[in-house]
Short mmCIF file of N, CA and C in Angstrom, two decimals:
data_model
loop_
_atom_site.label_atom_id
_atom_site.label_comp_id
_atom_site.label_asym_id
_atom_site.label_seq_id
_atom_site.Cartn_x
_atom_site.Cartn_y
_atom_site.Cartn_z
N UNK A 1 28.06 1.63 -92.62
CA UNK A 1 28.92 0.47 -92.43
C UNK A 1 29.89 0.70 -91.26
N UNK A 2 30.37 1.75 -91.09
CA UNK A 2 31.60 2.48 -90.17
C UNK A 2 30.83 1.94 -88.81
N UNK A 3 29.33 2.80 -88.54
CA UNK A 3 28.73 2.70 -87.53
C UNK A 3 28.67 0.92 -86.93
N UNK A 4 28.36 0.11 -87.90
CA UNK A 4 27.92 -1.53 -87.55
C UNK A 4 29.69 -1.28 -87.02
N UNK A 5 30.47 -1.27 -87.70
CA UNK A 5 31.95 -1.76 -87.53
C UNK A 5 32.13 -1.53 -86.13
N UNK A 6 31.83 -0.27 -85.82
CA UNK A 6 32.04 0.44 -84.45
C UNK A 6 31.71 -0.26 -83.44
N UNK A 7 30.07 -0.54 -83.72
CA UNK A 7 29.24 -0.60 -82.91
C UNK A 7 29.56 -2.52 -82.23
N UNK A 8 29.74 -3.26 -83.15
CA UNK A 8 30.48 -4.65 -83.22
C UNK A 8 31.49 -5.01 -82.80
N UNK A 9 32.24 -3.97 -83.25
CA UNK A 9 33.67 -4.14 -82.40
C UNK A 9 34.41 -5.01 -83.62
N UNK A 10 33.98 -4.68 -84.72
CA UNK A 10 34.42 -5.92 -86.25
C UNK A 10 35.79 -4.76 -86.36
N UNK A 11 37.04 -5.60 -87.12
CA UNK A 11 38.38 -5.33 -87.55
C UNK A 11 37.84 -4.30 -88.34
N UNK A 12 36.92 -4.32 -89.53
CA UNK A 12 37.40 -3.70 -90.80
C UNK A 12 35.52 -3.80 -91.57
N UNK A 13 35.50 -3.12 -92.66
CA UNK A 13 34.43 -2.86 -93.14
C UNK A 13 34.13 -4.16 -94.49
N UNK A 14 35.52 -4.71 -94.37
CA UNK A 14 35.39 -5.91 -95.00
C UNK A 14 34.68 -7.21 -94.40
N UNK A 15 35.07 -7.19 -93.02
CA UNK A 15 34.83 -8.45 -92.54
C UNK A 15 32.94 -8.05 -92.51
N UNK A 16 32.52 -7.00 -92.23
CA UNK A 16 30.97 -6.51 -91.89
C UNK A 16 30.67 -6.81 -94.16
N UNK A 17 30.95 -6.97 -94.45
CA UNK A 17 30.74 -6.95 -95.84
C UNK A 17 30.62 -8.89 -96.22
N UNK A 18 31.74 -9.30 -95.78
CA UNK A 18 31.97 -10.66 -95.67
C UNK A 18 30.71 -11.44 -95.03
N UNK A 19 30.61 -10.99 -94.30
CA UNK A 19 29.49 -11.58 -92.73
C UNK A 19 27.71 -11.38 -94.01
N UNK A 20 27.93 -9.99 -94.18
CA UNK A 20 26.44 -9.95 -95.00
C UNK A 20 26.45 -11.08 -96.35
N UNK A 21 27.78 -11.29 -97.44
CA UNK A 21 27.56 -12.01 -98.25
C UNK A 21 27.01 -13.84 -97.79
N UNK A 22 27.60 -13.67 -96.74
CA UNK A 22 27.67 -15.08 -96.40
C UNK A 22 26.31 -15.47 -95.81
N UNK A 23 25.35 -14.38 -95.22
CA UNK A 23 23.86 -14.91 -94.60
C UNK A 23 23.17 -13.71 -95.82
N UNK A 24 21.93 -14.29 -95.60
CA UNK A 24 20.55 -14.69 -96.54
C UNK A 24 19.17 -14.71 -95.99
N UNK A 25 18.46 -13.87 -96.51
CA UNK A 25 16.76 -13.97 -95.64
C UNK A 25 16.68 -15.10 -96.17
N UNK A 26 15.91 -15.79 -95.21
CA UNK A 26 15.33 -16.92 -95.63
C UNK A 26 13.69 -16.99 -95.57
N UNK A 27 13.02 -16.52 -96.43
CA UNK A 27 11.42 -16.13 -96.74
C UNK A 27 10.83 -17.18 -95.85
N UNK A 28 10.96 -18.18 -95.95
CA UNK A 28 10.62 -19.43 -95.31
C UNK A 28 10.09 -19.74 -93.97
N UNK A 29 11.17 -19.37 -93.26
CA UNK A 29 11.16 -19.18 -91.45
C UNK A 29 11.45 -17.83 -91.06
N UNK A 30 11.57 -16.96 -92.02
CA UNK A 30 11.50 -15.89 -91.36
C UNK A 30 12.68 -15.44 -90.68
N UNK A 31 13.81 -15.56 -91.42
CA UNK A 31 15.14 -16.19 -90.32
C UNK A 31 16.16 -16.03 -91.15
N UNK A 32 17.11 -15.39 -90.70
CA UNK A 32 18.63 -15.46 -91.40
C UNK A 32 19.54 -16.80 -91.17
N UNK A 33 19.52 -17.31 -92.38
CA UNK A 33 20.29 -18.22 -92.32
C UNK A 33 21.73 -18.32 -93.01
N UNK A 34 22.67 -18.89 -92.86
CA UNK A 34 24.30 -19.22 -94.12
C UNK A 34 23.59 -19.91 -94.56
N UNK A 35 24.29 -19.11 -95.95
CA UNK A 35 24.66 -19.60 -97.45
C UNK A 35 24.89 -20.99 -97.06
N UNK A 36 24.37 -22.21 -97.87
CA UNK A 36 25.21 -23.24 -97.52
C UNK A 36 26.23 -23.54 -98.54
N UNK A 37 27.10 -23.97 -98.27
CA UNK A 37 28.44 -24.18 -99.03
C UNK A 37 28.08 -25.79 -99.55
N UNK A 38 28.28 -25.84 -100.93
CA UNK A 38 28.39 -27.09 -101.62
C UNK A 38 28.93 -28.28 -100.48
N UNK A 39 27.92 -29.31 -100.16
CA UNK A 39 28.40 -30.69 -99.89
C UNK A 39 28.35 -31.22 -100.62
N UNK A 40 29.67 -32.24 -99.97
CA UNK A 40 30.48 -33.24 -100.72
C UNK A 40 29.27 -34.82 -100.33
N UNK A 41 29.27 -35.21 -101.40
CA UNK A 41 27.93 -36.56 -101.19
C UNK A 41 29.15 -37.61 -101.49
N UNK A 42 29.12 -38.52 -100.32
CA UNK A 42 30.26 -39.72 -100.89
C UNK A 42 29.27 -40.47 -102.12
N UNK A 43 30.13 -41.28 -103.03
CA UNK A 43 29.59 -42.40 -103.38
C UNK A 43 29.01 -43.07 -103.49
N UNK A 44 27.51 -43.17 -103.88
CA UNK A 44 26.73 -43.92 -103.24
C UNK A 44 26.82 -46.01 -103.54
N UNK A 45 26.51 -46.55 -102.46
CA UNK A 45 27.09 -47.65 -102.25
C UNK A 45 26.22 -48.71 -103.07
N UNK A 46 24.93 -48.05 -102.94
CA UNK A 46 24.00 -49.00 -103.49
C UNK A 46 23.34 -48.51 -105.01
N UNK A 47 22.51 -49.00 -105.74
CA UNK A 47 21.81 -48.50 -106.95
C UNK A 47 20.19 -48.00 -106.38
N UNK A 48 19.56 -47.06 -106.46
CA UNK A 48 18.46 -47.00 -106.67
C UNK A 48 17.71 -47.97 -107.29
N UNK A 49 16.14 -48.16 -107.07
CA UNK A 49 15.48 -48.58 -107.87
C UNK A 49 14.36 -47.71 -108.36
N UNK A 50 13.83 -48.07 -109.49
CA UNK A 50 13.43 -46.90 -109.86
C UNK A 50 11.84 -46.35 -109.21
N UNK A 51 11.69 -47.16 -108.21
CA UNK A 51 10.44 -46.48 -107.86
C UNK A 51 11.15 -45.28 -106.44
N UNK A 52 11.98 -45.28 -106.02
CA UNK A 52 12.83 -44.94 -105.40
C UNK A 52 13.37 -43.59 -106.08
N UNK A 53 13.45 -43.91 -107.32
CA UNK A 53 13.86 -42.38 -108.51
C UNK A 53 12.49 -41.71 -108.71
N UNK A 54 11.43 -42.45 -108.49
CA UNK A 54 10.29 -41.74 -108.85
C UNK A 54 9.52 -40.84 -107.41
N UNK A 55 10.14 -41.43 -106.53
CA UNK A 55 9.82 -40.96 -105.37
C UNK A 55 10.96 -39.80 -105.07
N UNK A 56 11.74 -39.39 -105.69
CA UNK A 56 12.66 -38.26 -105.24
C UNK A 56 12.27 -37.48 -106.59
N UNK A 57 11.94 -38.06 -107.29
CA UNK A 57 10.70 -36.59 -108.59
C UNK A 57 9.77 -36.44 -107.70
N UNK A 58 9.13 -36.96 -107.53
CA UNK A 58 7.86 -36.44 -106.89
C UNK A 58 8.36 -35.26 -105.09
N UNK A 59 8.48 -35.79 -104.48
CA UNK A 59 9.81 -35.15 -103.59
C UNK A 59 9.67 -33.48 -104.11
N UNK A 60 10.45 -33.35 -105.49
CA UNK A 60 11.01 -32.48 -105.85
C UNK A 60 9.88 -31.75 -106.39
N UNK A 61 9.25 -32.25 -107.31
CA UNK A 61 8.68 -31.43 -108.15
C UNK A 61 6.89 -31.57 -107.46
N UNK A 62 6.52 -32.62 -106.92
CA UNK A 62 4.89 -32.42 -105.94
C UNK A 62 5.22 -31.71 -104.75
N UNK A 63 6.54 -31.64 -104.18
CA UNK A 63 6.51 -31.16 -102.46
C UNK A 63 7.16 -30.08 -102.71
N UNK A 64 7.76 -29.48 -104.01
CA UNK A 64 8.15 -28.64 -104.43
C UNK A 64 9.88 -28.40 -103.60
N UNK A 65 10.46 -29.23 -103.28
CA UNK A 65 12.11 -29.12 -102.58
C UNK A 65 12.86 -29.03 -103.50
N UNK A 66 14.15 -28.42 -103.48
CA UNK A 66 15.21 -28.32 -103.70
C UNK A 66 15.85 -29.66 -104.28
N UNK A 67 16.64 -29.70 -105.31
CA UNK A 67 17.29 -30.74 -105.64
C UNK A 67 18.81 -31.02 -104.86
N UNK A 68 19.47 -30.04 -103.98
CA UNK A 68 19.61 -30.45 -102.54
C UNK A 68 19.29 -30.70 -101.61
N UNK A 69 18.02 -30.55 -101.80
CA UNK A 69 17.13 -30.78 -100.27
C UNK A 69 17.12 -32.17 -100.52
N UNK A 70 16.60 -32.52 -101.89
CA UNK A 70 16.19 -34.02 -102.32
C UNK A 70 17.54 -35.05 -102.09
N UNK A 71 18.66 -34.55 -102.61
CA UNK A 71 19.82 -35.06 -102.78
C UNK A 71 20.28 -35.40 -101.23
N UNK A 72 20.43 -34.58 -99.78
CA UNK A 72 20.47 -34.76 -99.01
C UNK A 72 19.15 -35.94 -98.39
N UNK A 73 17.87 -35.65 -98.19
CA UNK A 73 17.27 -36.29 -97.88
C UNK A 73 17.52 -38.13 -98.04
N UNK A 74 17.41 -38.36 -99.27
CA UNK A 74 17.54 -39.23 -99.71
C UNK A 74 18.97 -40.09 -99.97
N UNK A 75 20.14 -39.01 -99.51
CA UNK A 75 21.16 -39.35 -99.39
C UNK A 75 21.61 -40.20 -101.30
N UNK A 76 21.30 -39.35 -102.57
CA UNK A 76 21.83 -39.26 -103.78
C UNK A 76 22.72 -38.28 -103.40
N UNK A 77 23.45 -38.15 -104.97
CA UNK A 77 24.05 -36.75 -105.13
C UNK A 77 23.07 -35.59 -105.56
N UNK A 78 23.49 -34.55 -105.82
CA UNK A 78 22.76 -33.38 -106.53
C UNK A 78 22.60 -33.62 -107.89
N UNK A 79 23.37 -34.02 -108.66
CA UNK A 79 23.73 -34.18 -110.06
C UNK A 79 22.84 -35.36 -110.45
N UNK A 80 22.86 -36.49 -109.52
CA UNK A 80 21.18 -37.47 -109.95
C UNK A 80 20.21 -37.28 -109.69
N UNK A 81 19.74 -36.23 -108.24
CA UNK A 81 18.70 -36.30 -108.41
C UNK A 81 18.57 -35.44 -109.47
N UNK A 82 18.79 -33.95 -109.63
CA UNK A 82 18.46 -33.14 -110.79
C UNK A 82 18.34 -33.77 -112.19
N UNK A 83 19.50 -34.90 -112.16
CA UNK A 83 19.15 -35.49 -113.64
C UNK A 83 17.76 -36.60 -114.02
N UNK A 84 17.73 -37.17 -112.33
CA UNK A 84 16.28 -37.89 -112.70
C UNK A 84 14.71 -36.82 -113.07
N UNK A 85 15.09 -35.90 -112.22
CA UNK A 85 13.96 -35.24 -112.41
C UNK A 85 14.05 -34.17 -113.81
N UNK A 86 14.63 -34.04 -114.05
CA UNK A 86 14.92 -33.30 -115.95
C UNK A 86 14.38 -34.39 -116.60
N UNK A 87 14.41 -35.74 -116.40
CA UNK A 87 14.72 -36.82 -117.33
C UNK A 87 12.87 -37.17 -117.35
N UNK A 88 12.50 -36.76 -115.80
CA UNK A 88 11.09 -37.21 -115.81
C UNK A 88 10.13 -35.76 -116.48
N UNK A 89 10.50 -34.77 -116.52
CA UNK A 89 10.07 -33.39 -116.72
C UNK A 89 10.48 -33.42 -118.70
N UNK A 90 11.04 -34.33 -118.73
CA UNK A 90 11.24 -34.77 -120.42
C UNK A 90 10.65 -35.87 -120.80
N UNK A 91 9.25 -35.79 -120.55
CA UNK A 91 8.89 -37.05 -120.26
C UNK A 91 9.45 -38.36 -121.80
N UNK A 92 9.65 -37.33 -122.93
CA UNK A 92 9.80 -38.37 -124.03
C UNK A 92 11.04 -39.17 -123.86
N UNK A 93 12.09 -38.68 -123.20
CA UNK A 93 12.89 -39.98 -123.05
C UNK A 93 12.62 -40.93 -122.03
N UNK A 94 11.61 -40.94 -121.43
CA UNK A 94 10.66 -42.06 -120.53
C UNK A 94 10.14 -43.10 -121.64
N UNK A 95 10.57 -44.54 -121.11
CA UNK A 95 9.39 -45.51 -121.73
C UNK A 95 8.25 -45.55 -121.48
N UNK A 96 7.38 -45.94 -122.42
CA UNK A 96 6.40 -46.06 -121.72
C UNK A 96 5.68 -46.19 -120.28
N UNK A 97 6.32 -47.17 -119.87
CA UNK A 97 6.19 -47.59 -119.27
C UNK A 97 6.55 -47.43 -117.70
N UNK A 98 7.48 -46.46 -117.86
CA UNK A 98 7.71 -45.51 -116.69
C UNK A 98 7.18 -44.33 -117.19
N UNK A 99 6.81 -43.87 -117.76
CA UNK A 99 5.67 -42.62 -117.75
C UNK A 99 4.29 -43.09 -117.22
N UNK A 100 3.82 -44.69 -117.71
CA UNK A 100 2.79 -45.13 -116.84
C UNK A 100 2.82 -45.21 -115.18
N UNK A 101 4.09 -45.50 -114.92
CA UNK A 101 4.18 -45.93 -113.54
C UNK A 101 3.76 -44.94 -112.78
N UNK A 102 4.80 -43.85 -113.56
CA UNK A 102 5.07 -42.43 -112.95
C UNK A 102 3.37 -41.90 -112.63
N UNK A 103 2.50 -42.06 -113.71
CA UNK A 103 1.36 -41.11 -113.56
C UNK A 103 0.45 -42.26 -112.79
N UNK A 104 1.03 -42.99 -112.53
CA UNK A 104 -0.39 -44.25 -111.48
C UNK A 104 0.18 -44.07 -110.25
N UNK A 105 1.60 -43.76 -109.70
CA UNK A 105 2.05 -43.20 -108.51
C UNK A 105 1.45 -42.01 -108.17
N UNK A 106 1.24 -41.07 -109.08
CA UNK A 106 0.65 -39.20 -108.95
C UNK A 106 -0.39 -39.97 -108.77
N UNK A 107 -1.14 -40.33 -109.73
CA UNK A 107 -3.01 -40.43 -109.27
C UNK A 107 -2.82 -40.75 -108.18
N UNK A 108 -2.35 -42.07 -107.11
CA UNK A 108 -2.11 -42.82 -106.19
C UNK A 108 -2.67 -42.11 -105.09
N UNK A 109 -0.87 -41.08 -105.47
CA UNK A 109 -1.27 -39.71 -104.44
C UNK A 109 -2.05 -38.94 -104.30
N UNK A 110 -3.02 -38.63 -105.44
CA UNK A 110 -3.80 -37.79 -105.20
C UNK A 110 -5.10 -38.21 -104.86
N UNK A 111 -5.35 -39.63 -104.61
CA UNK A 111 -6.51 -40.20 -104.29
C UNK A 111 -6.50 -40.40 -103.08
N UNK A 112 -4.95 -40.95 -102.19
CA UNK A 112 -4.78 -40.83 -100.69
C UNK A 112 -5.13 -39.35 -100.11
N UNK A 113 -4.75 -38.58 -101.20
CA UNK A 113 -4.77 -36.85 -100.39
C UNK A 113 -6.54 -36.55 -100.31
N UNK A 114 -7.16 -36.91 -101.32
CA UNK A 114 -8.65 -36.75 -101.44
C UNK A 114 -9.20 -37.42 -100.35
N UNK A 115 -8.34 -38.79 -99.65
CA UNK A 115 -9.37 -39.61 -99.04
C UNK A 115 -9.01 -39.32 -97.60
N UNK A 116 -8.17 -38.46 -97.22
CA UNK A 116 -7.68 -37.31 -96.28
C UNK A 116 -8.78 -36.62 -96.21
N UNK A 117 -8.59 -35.80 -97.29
CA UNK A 117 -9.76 -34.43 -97.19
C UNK A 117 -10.93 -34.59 -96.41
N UNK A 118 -11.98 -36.09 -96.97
CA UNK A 118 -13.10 -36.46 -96.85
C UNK A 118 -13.04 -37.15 -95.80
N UNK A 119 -11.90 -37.58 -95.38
CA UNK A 119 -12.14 -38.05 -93.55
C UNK A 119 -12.21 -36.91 -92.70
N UNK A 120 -11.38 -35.82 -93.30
CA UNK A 120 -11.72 -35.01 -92.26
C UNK A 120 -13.13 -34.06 -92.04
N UNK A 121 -13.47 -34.00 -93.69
CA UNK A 121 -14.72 -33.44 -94.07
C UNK A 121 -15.47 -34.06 -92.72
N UNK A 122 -16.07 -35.36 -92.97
CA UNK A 122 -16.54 -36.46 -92.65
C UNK A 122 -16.42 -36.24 -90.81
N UNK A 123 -15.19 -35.87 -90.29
CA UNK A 123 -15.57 -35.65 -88.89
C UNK A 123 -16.09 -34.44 -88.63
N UNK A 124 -15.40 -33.59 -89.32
CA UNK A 124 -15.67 -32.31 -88.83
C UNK A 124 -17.11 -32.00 -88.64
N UNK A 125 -18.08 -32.23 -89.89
CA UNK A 125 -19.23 -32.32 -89.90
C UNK A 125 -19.82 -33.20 -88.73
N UNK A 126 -19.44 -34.09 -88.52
CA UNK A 126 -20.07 -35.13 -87.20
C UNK A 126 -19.87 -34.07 -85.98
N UNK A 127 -18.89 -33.80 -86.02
CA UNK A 127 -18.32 -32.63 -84.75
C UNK A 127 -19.44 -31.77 -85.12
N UNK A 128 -19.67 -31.32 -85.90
CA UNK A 128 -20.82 -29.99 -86.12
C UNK A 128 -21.91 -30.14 -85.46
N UNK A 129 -22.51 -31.25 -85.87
CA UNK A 129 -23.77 -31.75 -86.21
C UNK A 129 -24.12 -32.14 -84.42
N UNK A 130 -22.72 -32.92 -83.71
CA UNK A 130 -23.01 -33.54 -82.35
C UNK A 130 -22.87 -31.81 -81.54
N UNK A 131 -22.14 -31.47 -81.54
CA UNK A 131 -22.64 -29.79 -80.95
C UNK A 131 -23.77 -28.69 -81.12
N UNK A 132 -24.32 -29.29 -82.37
CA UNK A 132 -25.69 -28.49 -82.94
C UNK A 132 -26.68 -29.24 -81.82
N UNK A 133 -26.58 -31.02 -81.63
CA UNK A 133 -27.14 -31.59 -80.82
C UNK A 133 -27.59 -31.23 -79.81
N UNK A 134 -26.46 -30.84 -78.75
CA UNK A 134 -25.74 -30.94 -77.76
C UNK A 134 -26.79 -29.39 -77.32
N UNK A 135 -26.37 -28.38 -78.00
CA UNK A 135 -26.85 -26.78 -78.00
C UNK A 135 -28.88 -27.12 -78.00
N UNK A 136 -28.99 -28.53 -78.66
CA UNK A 136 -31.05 -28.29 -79.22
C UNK A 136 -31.26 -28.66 -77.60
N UNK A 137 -30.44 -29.49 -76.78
CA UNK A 137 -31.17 -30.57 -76.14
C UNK A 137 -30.96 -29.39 -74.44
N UNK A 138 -29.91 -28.75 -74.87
CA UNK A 138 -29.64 -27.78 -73.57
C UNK A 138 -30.80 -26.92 -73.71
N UNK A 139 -30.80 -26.70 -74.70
CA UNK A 139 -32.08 -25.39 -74.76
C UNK A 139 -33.37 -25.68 -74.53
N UNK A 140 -33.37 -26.74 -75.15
CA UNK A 140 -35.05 -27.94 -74.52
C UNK A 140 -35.19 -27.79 -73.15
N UNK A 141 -34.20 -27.51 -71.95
CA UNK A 141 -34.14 -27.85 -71.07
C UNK A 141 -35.26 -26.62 -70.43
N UNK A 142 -34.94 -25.78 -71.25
CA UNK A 142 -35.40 -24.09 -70.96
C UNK A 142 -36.63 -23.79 -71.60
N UNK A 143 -37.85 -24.19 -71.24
CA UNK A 143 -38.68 -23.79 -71.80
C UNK A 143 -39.20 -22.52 -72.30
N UNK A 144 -39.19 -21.87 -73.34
CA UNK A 144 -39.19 -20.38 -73.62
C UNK A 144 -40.74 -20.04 -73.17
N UNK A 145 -40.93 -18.29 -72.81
CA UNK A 145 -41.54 -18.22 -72.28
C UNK A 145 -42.56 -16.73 -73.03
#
């Protein structure tokens, strides 16, 4: 610690102590980042609707973010989104009827993500297939001997 102090030109072995509590690997990027310090979320002005609540569960718990990440993004507090998504992760205090919604939004998604996959399937293979072409008709050119 003496040595960093030295070597930094830092006051004291506190402030080199201070500096480490305050940054954090961040697994993520690979990258030291600050701690972030609790933000303050004003008020929010308007009400959600609830497909809007179902889209910051999903957010959270399909894209796997932070319930600050969510809370920022979406510009809630921390304290709603976390409570919508407890509330959806409980599913029995859901009505019906938003447990239906909820799971015809997931399928939704997971039928757009499938129909992703298979477009790309779908070129890639064309890409294959027009270069397999491409390679018969060059070689035709060359009569083997």
């Amino acid at each position: 610690m003496i040595d960093i102090q030295n070597r930094f030109g830092l006051r004291s072995t506190k402030q080199l102590r201070d500096w480490v509590k305050k940054f954090q690997y961040n697994g993520t990027n690979n990258s030291l980042t600050a701690t972030p310090s609790r933000k303050q979320v004003g008020i929010m002005s308007w009400k959600t609707t609830f497909e809007e609540r179902i889209e910051i569960v999903e957010y959270v718990t399909v894209s796997e973010h932070s319930y600050s990440q969510a809370a920022e993004h979406f510009n809630v507090s921390y304290q709603q989104a976390r409570s919508w998504v407890l509330k959806a992760k409980a599913s029995e205090e859901m009505t019906e009827v938003e447990r239906l919604r909820l799971e015809n939004r997931q399928l939704k998604t997971q039928i757009k993500e499938q129909e992703v996959y298979d477009l790309f399937l779908k070129k890639s293979e064309k890409s294959r297939t027009r270069s397999e072409c491409t390679t018969q008709i060059s070689l035709s050119r060359y009569p083997s001997h």
